[in-house]
PDB file of C-alpha atoms in Angstrom:
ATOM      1  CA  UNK A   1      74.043 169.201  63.107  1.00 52.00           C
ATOM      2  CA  UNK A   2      71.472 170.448  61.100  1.00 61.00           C
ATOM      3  CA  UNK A   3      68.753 172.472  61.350  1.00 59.00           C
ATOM      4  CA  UNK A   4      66.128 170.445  60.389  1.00 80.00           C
ATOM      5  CA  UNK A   5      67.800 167.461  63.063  1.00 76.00           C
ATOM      6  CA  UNK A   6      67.794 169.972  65.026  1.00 83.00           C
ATOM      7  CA  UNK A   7      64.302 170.614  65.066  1.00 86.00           C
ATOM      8  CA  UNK A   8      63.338 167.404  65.051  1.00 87.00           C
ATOM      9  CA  UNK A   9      65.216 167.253  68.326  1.00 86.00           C
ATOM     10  CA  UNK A  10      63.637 169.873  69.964  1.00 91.00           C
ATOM     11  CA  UNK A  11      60.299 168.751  68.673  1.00 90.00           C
ATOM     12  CA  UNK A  12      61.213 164.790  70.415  1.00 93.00           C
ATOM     13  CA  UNK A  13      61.979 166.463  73.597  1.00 94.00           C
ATOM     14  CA  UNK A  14      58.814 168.612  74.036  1.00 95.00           C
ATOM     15  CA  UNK A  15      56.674 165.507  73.242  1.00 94.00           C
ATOM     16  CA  UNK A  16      58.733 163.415  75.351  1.00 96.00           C
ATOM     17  CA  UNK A  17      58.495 165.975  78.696  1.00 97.00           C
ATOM     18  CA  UNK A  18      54.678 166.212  77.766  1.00 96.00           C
ATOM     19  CA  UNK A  19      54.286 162.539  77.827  1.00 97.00           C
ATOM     20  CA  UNK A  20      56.298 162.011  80.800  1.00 98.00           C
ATOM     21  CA  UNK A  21      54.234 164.731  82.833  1.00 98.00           C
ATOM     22  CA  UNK A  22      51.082 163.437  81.797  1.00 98.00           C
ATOM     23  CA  UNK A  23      52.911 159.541  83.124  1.00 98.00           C
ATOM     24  CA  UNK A  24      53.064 161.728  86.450  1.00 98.00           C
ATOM     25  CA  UNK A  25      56.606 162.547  86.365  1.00 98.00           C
ATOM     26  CA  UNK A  26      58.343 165.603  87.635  1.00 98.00           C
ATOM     27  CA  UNK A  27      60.783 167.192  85.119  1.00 98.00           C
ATOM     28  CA  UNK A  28      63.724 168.406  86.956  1.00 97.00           C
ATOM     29  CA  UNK A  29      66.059 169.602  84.383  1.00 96.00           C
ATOM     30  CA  UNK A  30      66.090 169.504  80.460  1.00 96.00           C
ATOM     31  CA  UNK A  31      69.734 169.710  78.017  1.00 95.00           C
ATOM     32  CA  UNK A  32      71.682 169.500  81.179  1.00 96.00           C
ATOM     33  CA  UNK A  33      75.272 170.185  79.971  1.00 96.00           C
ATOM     34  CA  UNK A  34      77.727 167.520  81.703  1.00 94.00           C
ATOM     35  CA  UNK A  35      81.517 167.937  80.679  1.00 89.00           C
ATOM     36  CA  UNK A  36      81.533 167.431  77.012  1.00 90.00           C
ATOM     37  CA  UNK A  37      78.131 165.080  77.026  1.00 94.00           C
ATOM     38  CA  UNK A  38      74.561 166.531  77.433  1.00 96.00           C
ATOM     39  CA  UNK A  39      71.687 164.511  79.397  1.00 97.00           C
ATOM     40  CA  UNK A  40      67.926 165.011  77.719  1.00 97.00           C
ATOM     41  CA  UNK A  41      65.565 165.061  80.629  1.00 98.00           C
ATOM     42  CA  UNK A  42      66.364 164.632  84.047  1.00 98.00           C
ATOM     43  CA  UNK A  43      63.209 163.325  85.955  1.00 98.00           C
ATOM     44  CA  UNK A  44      61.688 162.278  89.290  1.00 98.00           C
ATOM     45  CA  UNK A  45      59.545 159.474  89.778  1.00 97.00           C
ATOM     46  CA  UNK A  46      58.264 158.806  93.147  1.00 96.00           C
ATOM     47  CA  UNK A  47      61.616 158.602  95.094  1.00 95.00           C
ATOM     48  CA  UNK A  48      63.222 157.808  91.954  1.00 96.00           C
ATOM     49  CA  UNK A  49      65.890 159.677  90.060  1.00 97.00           C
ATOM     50  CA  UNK A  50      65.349 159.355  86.028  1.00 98.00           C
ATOM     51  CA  UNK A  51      67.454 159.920  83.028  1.00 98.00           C
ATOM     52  CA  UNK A  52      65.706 160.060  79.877  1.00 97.00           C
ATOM     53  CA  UNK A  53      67.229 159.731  76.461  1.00 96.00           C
ATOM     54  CA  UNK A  54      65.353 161.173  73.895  1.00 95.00           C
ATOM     55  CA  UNK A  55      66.124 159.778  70.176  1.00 91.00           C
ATOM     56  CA  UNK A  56      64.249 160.754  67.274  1.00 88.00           C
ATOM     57  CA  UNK A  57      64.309 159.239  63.702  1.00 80.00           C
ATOM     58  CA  UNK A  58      62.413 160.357  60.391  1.00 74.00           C
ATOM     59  CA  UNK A  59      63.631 157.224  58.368  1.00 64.00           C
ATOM     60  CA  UNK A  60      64.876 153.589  59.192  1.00 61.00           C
ATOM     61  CA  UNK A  61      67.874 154.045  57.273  1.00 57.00           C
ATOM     62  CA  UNK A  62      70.163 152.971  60.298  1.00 54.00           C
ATOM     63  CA  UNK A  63      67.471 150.244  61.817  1.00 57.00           C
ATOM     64  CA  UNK A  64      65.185 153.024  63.170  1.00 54.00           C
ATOM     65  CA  UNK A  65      64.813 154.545  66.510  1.00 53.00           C
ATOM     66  CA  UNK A  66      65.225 151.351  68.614  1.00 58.00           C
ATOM     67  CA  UNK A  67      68.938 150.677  67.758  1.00 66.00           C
ATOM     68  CA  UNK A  68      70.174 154.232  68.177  1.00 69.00           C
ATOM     69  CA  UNK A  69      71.426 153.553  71.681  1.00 82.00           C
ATOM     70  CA  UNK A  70      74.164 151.896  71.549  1.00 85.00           C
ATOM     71  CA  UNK A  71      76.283 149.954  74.164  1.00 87.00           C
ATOM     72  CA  UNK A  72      78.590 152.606  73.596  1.00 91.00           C
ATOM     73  CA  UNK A  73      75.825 155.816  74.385  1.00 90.00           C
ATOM     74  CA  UNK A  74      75.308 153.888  77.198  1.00 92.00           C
ATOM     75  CA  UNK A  75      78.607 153.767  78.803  1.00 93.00           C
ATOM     76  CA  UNK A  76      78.288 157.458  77.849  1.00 94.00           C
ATOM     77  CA  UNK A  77      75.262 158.076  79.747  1.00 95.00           C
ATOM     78  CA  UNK A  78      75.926 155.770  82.469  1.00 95.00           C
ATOM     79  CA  UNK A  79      79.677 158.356  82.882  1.00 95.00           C
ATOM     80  CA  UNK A  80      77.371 161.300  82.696  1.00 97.00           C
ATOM     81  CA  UNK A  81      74.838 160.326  85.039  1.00 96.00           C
ATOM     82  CA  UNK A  82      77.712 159.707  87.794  1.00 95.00           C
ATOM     83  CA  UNK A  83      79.143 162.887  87.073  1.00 96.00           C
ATOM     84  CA  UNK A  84      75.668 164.361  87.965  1.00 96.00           C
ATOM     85  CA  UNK A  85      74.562 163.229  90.774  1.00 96.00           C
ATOM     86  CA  UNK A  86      78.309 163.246  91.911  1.00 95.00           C
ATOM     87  CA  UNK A  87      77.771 167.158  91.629  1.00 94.00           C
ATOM     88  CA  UNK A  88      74.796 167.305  93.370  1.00 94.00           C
ATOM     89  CA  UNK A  89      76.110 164.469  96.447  1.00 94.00           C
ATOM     90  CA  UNK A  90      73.300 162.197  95.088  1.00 92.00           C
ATOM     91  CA  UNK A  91      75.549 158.807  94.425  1.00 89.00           C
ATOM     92  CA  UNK A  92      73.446 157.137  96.976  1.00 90.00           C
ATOM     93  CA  UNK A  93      70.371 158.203  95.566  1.00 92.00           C
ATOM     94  CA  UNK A  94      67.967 155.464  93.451  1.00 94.00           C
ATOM     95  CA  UNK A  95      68.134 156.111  89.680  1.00 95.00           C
ATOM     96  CA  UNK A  96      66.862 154.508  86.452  1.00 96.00           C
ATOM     97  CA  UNK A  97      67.534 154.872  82.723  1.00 96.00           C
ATOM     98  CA  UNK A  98      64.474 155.446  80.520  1.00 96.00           C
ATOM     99  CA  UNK A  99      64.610 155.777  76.403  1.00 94.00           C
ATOM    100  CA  UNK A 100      62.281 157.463  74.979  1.00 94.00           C
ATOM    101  CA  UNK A 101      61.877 156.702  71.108  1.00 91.00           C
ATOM    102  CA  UNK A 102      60.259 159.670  68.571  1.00 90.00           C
ATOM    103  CA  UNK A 103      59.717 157.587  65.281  1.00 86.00           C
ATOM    104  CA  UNK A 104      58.695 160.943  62.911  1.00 83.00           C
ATOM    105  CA  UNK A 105      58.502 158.018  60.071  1.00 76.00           C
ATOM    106  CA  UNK A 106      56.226 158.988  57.149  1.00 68.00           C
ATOM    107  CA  UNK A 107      53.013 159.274  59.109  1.00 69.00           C
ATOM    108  CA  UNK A 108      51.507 162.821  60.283  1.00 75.00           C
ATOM    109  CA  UNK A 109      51.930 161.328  63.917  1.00 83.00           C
ATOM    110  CA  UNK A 110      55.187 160.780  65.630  1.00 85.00           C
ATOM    111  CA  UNK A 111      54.709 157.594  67.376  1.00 87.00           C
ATOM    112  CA  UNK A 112      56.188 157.580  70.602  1.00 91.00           C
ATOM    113  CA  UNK A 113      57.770 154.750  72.882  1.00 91.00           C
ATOM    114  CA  UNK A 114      58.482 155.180  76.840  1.00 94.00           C
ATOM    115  CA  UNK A 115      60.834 152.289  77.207  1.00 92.00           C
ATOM    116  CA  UNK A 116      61.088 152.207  81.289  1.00 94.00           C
ATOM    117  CA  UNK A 117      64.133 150.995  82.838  1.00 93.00           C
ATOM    118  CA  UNK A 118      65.568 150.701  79.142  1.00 90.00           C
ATOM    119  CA  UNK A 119      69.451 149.423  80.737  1.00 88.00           C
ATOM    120  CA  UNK A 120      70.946 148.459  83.641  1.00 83.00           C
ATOM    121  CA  UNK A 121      74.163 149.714  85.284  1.00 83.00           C
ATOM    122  CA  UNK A 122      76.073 146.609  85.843  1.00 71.00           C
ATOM    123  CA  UNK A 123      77.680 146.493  89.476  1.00 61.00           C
ATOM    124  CA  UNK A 124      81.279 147.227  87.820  1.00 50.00           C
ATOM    125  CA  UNK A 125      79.664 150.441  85.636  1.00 50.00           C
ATOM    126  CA  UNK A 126      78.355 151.635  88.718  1.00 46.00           C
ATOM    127  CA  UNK A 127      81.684 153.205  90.140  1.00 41.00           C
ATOM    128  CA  UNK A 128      80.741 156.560  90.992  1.00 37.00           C
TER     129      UNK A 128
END
């Protein structure tokens, strides 16, 4: 990866954690290394458990920030997310998947999208 991707990453993720505190969410853990994957943000809400992706885009080369999760990230994220809470005994625990979308585009402001509850984890994906 890049440097410049890779500060464009870093730069998503601080704006994203700043917008979720200020949505009155607790940030629990940030780049939390799971097996080979990596989750963003882990976040509370209330009684809920959150897992925030963060994706950033400069251009709309490859249909902007919207498209980049895929049904396969989400299998991906939906694996890691088990694997977490599975570590910590927290399978019975309520959880969500948010996105949230950094589009960098050509403006001097990132716009940025909290998309709550972005996927669910179909009763068969949920074998943890």
């Amino acid at each position: 990866m890049s440097l410049t991707r890779q500060l464009l990453g870093r730069e998503a993720e601080a704006a994203a954690e700043g917008l979720l505190r200020r949505k009155g969410y607790r940030i629990l853990e940030r780049n939390v290394r799971v097996g080979r994957g990596e989750l963003d943000i882990v976040a509370r809400m209330g009684e809920t458990l959150v897992f925030v992706e963060v994706k950033a885009r400069r251009t709309d080369r490859y249909g902007g920030v919207a498209y980049a999760v895929t049904a396969q990230k989400k299998r991906q994220l939906i694996q890691l997310a088990a694997r977490y809470l599975a570590r910590r005994c927290l399978e019975l625990q309520p959880c969500r998947f948010d996105v949230l979308l950094y589009d960098a585009g050509n403006s001097a402001f990132p716009v940025l999208e909290h998309i709550e509850n972005a996927f669910e984890v179909a009763g068969d994906d949920r074998r943890w």
